[in-house]
Amino acid sequence: MPLSYRKDLGLLALRAGAGGVLFAHGAQKLFGWFGGSGLEATGGAMEQMGFTPGKQSALAAGAGEAGGGALLALGLATPAAGAAAAGAMAGAVSVHAPAGFFATSGGFEYPAFLGFVAMGLGLAGPGRYSLDHATGHCLDRPWVVAAGFTASALAAACVLRRRARTVRAATDDLESFDAPDSGGDGGGPAA
């Protein structure tokens, strides 16, 4: 088998595997499939993690994962799909970052890996065994790469900046609540 065919088969395997995993994670958030919580519960959890508004954040994360994953697996609009999935994983990385790198301690290893694979596929292209190839790469053009990754990076930066402000405000509120006041009662609620 010529090397070019092996590379295309490798891209197919990567797209199917990573795209399938991303789709499953997104479907957990959106529909409650595969043991997931569904949109309402995921929205509540995301609100607690500092992503506001929670339900819209859950919808965006779920769509980036499920939609990006499905499109990656199919090899359709591969640059935009990779960018969307990588952007969604940036949010997941921000949640897990305080626990360090390794997944065994709750770190960001796994979402970072998925994000880098999605980004790599979006940049490398889908290969011959893809819907992009079958459609003459009409959605796999250099401008789609530039637009997809620029939009994803800007959206991720806005979401992460908003989350950082929300988390900082919540931390400041807790610190002011727990700080001793002039009465010396610890600043907590009256008993």
PDB file of C-alpha atoms in Angstrom:
ATOM      1  CA  MET A   1       0.000   0.000   0.000  1.00  0.00           C
ATOM      2  CA  PRO A   2       1.497   3.376  -0.974  1.00  0.00           C
ATOM      3  CA  LEU A   3       2.431   5.790   1.799  1.00  0.00           C
ATOM      4  CA  SER A   4      -0.199   8.349   0.757  1.00  0.00           C
ATOM      5  CA  TYR A   5      -2.978   5.782   1.261  1.00  0.00           C
ATOM      6  CA  ARG A   6      -1.569   4.834   4.670  1.00  0.00           C
ATOM      7  CA  LYS A   7      -1.573   8.494   5.695  1.00  0.00           C
ATOM      8  CA  ASP A   8      -5.172   8.862   4.552  1.00  0.00           C
ATOM      9  CA  LEU A   9      -6.162   5.750   6.522  1.00  0.00           C
ATOM     10  CA  GLY A  10      -4.342   7.156   9.550  1.00  0.00           C
ATOM     11  CA  LEU A  11      -6.243  10.427   9.253  1.00  0.00           C
ATOM     12  CA  LEU A  12      -9.499   8.480   8.959  1.00  0.00           C
ATOM     13  CA  ALA A  13      -8.686   6.517  12.117  1.00  0.00           C
ATOM     14  CA  LEU A  14      -7.778   9.696  14.023  1.00  0.00           C
ATOM     15  CA  ARG A  15     -10.883  11.512  12.805  1.00  0.00           C
ATOM     16  CA  ALA A  16     -13.200   8.621  13.643  1.00  0.00           C
ATOM     17  CA  GLY A  17     -11.684   8.041  17.078  1.00  0.00           C
ATOM     18  CA  ALA A  18     -11.309  11.629  18.243  1.00  0.00           C
ATOM     19  CA  GLY A  19     -14.513  12.731  16.546  1.00  0.00           C
ATOM     20  CA  GLY A  20     -16.454   9.887  18.136  1.00  0.00           C
ATOM     21  CA  VAL A  21     -15.143  10.693  21.611  1.00  0.00           C
ATOM     22  CA  LEU A  22     -15.903  14.393  21.173  1.00  0.00           C
ATOM     23  CA  PHE A  23     -19.386  13.629  19.849  1.00  0.00           C
ATOM     24  CA  ALA A  24     -20.121  11.379  22.836  1.00  0.00           C
ATOM     25  CA  HIS A  25     -19.011  14.054  25.320  1.00  0.00           C
ATOM     26  CA  GLY A  26     -21.139  16.673  23.617  1.00  0.00           C
ATOM     27  CA  ALA A  27     -24.147  14.335  23.455  1.00  0.00           C
ATOM     28  CA  GLN A  28     -23.834  13.794  27.221  1.00  0.00           C
ATOM     29  CA  LYS A  29     -24.159  17.537  27.737  1.00  0.00           C
ATOM     30  CA  LEU A  30     -26.869  18.178  25.162  1.00  0.00           C
ATOM     31  CA  PHE A  31     -29.094  15.116  25.356  1.00  0.00           C
ATOM     32  CA  GLY A  32     -28.083  13.161  28.458  1.00  0.00           C
ATOM     33  CA  TRP A  33     -26.928  10.278  26.258  1.00  0.00           C
ATOM     34  CA  PHE A  34     -24.177   7.862  27.318  1.00  0.00           C
ATOM     35  CA  GLY A  35     -24.822   8.461  31.015  1.00  0.00           C
ATOM     36  CA  GLY A  36     -24.682  12.242  30.697  1.00  0.00           C
ATOM     37  CA  SER A  37     -26.652  14.824  32.639  1.00  0.00           C
ATOM     38  CA  GLY A  38     -28.406  16.605  29.796  1.00  0.00           C
ATOM     39  CA  LEU A  39     -28.639  20.304  29.090  1.00  0.00           C
ATOM     40  CA  GLU A  40     -30.416  21.509  32.243  1.00  0.00           C
ATOM     41  CA  ALA A  41     -28.161  19.744  34.755  1.00  0.00           C
ATOM     42  CA  THR A  42     -25.028  20.493  32.747  1.00  0.00           C
ATOM     43  CA  GLY A  43     -26.075  24.136  32.599  1.00  0.00           C
ATOM     44  CA  GLY A  44     -26.356  24.210  36.393  1.00  0.00           C
ATOM     45  CA  ALA A  45     -22.955  22.604  36.777  1.00  0.00           C
ATOM     46  CA  MET A  46     -21.400  25.021  34.304  1.00  0.00           C
ATOM     47  CA  GLU A  47     -22.892  27.955  36.182  1.00  0.00           C
ATOM     48  CA  GLN A  48     -21.197  26.651  39.353  1.00  0.00           C
ATOM     49  CA  MET A  49     -17.903  26.431  37.444  1.00  0.00           C
ATOM     50  CA  GLY A  50     -18.193  30.099  36.509  1.00  0.00           C
ATOM     51  CA  PHE A  51     -19.557  29.788  32.979  1.00  0.00           C
ATOM     52  CA  THR A  52     -22.460  32.204  32.819  1.00  0.00           C
ATOM     53  CA  PRO A  53     -25.166  31.937  31.761  1.00  0.00           C
ATOM     54  CA  GLY A  54     -24.938  28.237  32.492  1.00  0.00           C
ATOM     55  CA  LYS A  55     -27.477  26.779  30.087  1.00  0.00           C
ATOM     56  CA  GLN A  56     -26.174  28.763  27.120  1.00  0.00           C
ATOM     57  CA  SER A  57     -22.624  27.795  28.077  1.00  0.00           C
ATOM     58  CA  ALA A  58     -23.631  24.129  28.213  1.00  0.00           C
ATOM     59  CA  LEU A  59     -25.303  24.455  24.831  1.00  0.00           C
ATOM     60  CA  ALA A  60     -22.208  26.071  23.301  1.00  0.00           C
ATOM     61  CA  ALA A  61     -19.830  23.509  24.827  1.00  0.00           C
ATOM     62  CA  GLY A  62     -22.059  20.605  23.831  1.00  0.00           C
ATOM     63  CA  ALA A  63     -22.475  21.912  20.282  1.00  0.00           C
ATOM     64  CA  GLY A  64     -18.718  22.475  19.924  1.00  0.00           C
ATOM     65  CA  GLU A  65     -18.001  18.953  21.117  1.00  0.00           C
ATOM     66  CA  ALA A  66     -20.877  17.039  19.476  1.00  0.00           C
ATOM     67  CA  GLY A  67     -21.015  19.088  16.281  1.00  0.00           C
ATOM     68  CA  GLY A  68     -17.262  19.420  15.930  1.00  0.00           C
ATOM     69  CA  GLY A  69     -16.790  15.744  16.744  1.00  0.00           C
ATOM     70  CA  ALA A  70     -19.409  14.538  14.259  1.00  0.00           C
ATOM     71  CA  LEU A  71     -17.998  16.727  11.506  1.00  0.00           C
ATOM     72  CA  LEU A  72     -14.440  15.594  12.274  1.00  0.00           C
ATOM     73  CA  ALA A  73     -15.496  11.945  12.126  1.00  0.00           C
ATOM     74  CA  LEU A  74     -17.164  12.529   8.762  1.00  0.00           C
ATOM     75  CA  GLY A  75     -14.331  14.696   7.479  1.00  0.00           C
ATOM     76  CA  LEU A  76     -16.717  17.521   6.601  1.00  0.00           C
ATOM     77  CA  ALA A  77     -15.763  21.177   7.067  1.00  0.00           C
ATOM     78  CA  THR A  78     -12.730  19.758   8.825  1.00  0.00           C
ATOM     79  CA  PRO A  79     -10.976  23.071   9.600  1.00  0.00           C
ATOM     80  CA  ALA A  80     -14.104  24.575  11.187  1.00  0.00           C
ATOM     81  CA  ALA A  81     -14.876  21.311  12.998  1.00  0.00           C
ATOM     82  CA  GLY A  82     -11.369  21.075  14.434  1.00  0.00           C
ATOM     83  CA  ALA A  83     -11.455  24.718  15.478  1.00  0.00           C
ATOM     84  CA  ALA A  84     -14.849  24.371  17.181  1.00  0.00           C
ATOM     85  CA  ALA A  85     -13.813  21.259  19.090  1.00  0.00           C
ATOM     86  CA  ALA A  86     -10.471  22.781  20.108  1.00  0.00           C
ATOM     87  CA  GLY A  87     -12.251  25.902  21.355  1.00  0.00           C
ATOM     88  CA  ALA A  88     -14.664  23.825  23.419  1.00  0.00           C
ATOM     89  CA  MET A  89     -11.736  21.938  24.940  1.00  0.00           C
ATOM     90  CA  ALA A  90     -10.101  25.245  25.961  1.00  0.00           C
ATOM     91  CA  GLY A  91     -12.982  25.747  28.390  1.00  0.00           C
ATOM     92  CA  ALA A  92     -12.561  22.246  29.783  1.00  0.00           C
ATOM     93  CA  VAL A  93      -8.829  22.818  30.213  1.00  0.00           C
ATOM     94  CA  SER A  94      -9.528  25.972  32.243  1.00  0.00           C
ATOM     95  CA  VAL A  95     -11.736  24.011  34.642  1.00  0.00           C
ATOM     96  CA  HIS A  96      -9.186  21.226  35.157  1.00  0.00           C
ATOM     97  CA  ALA A  97      -6.021  23.383  35.185  1.00  0.00           C
ATOM     98  CA  PRO A  98      -5.996  24.051  38.949  1.00  0.00           C
ATOM     99  CA  ALA A  99      -5.613  20.288  39.522  1.00  0.00           C
ATOM    100  CA  GLY A 100      -2.404  20.177  37.481  1.00  0.00           C
ATOM    101  CA  PHE A 101      -1.615  18.289  34.301  1.00  0.00           C
ATOM    102  CA  PHE A 102      -2.346  14.595  34.838  1.00  0.00           C
ATOM    103  CA  ALA A 103      -5.879  13.246  34.556  1.00  0.00           C
ATOM    104  CA  THR A 104      -5.282  10.902  37.497  1.00  0.00           C
ATOM    105  CA  SER A 105      -5.372  13.927  39.800  1.00  0.00           C
ATOM    106  CA  GLY A 106      -8.241  15.636  37.947  1.00  0.00           C
ATOM    107  CA  GLY A 107      -5.888  17.643  35.735  1.00  0.00           C
ATOM    108  CA  PHE A 108      -6.243  18.946  32.216  1.00  0.00           C
ATOM    109  CA  GLU A 109      -4.327  16.189  30.378  1.00  0.00           C
ATOM    110  CA  TYR A 110      -7.380  14.614  28.696  1.00  0.00           C
ATOM    111  CA  PRO A 111      -9.215  17.735  27.444  1.00  0.00           C
ATOM    112  CA  ALA A 112      -5.907  19.220  26.297  1.00  0.00           C
ATOM    113  CA  PHE A 113      -5.132  16.057  24.345  1.00  0.00           C
ATOM    114  CA  LEU A 114      -8.556  16.086  22.666  1.00  0.00           C
ATOM    115  CA  GLY A 115      -8.148  19.772  21.859  1.00  0.00           C
ATOM    116  CA  PHE A 116      -4.717  19.289  20.324  1.00  0.00           C
ATOM    117  CA  VAL A 117      -5.910  16.329  18.241  1.00  0.00           C
ATOM    118  CA  ALA A 118      -8.911  18.333  17.006  1.00  0.00           C
ATOM    119  CA  MET A 119      -6.648  21.283  16.197  1.00  0.00           C
ATOM    120  CA  GLY A 120      -4.157  19.058  14.404  1.00  0.00           C
ATOM    121  CA  LEU A 121      -6.862  17.465  12.282  1.00  0.00           C
ATOM    122  CA  GLY A 122      -8.344  20.863  11.466  1.00  0.00           C
ATOM    123  CA  LEU A 123      -4.953  22.091  10.300  1.00  0.00           C
ATOM    124  CA  ALA A 124      -3.801  18.904   8.531  1.00  0.00           C
ATOM    125  CA  GLY A 125      -7.052  18.294   6.699  1.00  0.00           C
ATOM    126  CA  PRO A 126      -9.241  15.217   6.503  1.00  0.00           C
ATOM    127  CA  GLY A 127      -7.441  13.076   3.954  1.00  0.00           C
ATOM    128  CA  ARG A 128      -8.848  11.206   1.009  1.00  0.00           C
ATOM    129  CA  TYR A 129     -11.452   9.157   2.914  1.00  0.00           C
ATOM    130  CA  SER A 130     -13.687  12.057   3.865  1.00  0.00           C
ATOM    131  CA  LEU A 131     -16.735  14.009   2.819  1.00  0.00           C
ATOM    132  CA  ASP A 132     -14.511  17.042   2.253  1.00  0.00           C
ATOM    133  CA  HIS A 133     -12.621  15.050  -0.380  1.00  0.00           C
ATOM    134  CA  ALA A 134     -15.865  13.789  -1.914  1.00  0.00           C
ATOM    135  CA  THR A 135     -17.180  17.368  -2.222  1.00  0.00           C
ATOM    136  CA  GLY A 136     -14.004  18.743  -3.793  1.00  0.00           C
ATOM    137  CA  HIS A 137     -12.849  20.329  -0.528  1.00  0.00           C
ATOM    138  CA  CYS A 138     -15.335  23.184  -0.880  1.00  0.00           C
ATOM    139  CA  LEU A 139     -15.375  23.553   2.945  1.00  0.00           C
ATOM    140  CA  ASP A 140     -11.697  22.704   3.387  1.00  0.00           C
ATOM    141  CA  ARG A 141     -10.057  25.838   2.036  1.00  0.00           C
ATOM    142  CA  PRO A 142      -7.311  28.017   3.502  1.00  0.00           C
ATOM    143  CA  TRP A 143      -9.808  30.792   4.267  1.00  0.00           C
ATOM    144  CA  VAL A 144     -11.932  28.308   6.255  1.00  0.00           C
ATOM    145  CA  VAL A 145      -8.851  27.370   8.288  1.00  0.00           C
ATOM    146  CA  ALA A 146      -8.091  31.039   9.008  1.00  0.00           C
ATOM    147  CA  ALA A 147     -11.694  31.992   9.737  1.00  0.00           C
ATOM    148  CA  GLY A 148     -12.447  28.913  11.823  1.00  0.00           C
ATOM    149  CA  PHE A 149      -9.397  29.108  14.050  1.00  0.00           C
ATOM    150  CA  THR A 150      -9.612  32.897  14.413  1.00  0.00           C
ATOM    151  CA  ALA A 151     -13.289  32.761  15.405  1.00  0.00           C
ATOM    152  CA  SER A 152     -12.678  29.855  17.778  1.00  0.00           C
ATOM    153  CA  ALA A 153      -9.719  31.564  19.449  1.00  0.00           C
ATOM    154  CA  LEU A 154     -11.645  34.822  19.894  1.00  0.00           C
ATOM    155  CA  ALA A 155     -14.718  33.042  21.257  1.00  0.00           C
ATOM    156  CA  ALA A 156     -12.624  30.934  23.648  1.00  0.00           C
ATOM    157  CA  ALA A 157     -10.755  34.033  24.854  1.00  0.00           C
ATOM    158  CA  CYS A 158     -14.044  35.860  25.545  1.00  0.00           C
ATOM    159  CA  VAL A 159     -15.560  32.881  27.364  1.00  0.00           C
ATOM    160  CA  LEU A 160     -12.443  32.284  29.439  1.00  0.00           C
ATOM    161  CA  ARG A 161     -12.124  35.991  30.307  1.00  0.00           C
ATOM    162  CA  ARG A 162     -15.778  36.093  31.401  1.00  0.00           C
ATOM    163  CA  ARG A 163     -15.309  32.929  33.469  1.00  0.00           C
ATOM    164  CA  ALA A 164     -12.197  34.343  35.139  1.00  0.00           C
ATOM    165  CA  ARG A 165     -14.132  37.498  36.132  1.00  0.00           C
ATOM    166  CA  THR A 166     -17.029  35.413  37.449  1.00  0.00           C
ATOM    167  CA  VAL A 167     -14.742  33.149  39.479  1.00  0.00           C
ATOM    168  CA  ARG A 168     -12.756  36.136  40.790  1.00  0.00           C
ATOM    169  CA  ALA A 169     -15.958  37.945  41.830  1.00  0.00           C
ATOM    170  CA  ALA A 170     -17.235  34.832  43.609  1.00  0.00           C
ATOM    171  CA  THR A 171     -13.902  34.432  45.398  1.00  0.00           C
ATOM    172  CA  ASP A 172     -13.915  38.111  46.416  1.00  0.00           C
ATOM    173  CA  ASP A 173     -17.477  37.760  47.736  1.00  0.00           C
ATOM    174  CA  LEU A 174     -16.473  34.724  49.812  1.00  0.00           C
ATOM    175  CA  GLU A 175     -13.412  36.490  51.182  1.00  0.00           C
ATOM    176  CA  SER A 176     -15.416  39.572  52.159  1.00  0.00           C
ATOM    177  CA  PHE A 177     -18.075  37.358  53.775  1.00  0.00           C
ATOM    178  CA  ASP A 178     -15.459  35.451  55.787  1.00  0.00           C
ATOM    179  CA  ALA A 179     -13.349  38.496  56.697  1.00  0.00           C
ATOM    180  CA  PRO A 180     -13.636  39.636  60.308  1.00  0.00           C
ATOM    181  CA  ASP A 181     -15.611  42.826  60.698  1.00  0.00           C
ATOM    182  CA  SER A 182     -15.090  45.502  63.303  1.00  0.00           C
ATOM    183  CA  GLY A 183     -17.404  43.663  65.699  1.00  0.00           C
ATOM    184  CA  GLY A 184     -15.070  40.657  65.791  1.00  0.00           C
ATOM    185  CA  ASP A 185     -17.742  38.057  65.071  1.00  0.00           C
ATOM    186  CA  GLY A 186     -15.959  36.612  62.012  1.00  0.00           C
ATOM    187  CA  GLY A 187     -18.156  38.409  59.503  1.00  0.00           C
ATOM    188  CA  GLY A 188     -20.491  35.469  59.131  1.00  0.00           C
ATOM    189  CA  PRO A 189     -24.238  35.573  59.431  1.00  0.00           C
ATOM    190  CA  ALA A 190     -25.778  36.300  62.793  1.00  0.00           C
ATOM    191  CA  ALA A 191     -26.893  33.224  64.682  1.00  0.00           C
TER     192      ALA A 191
END
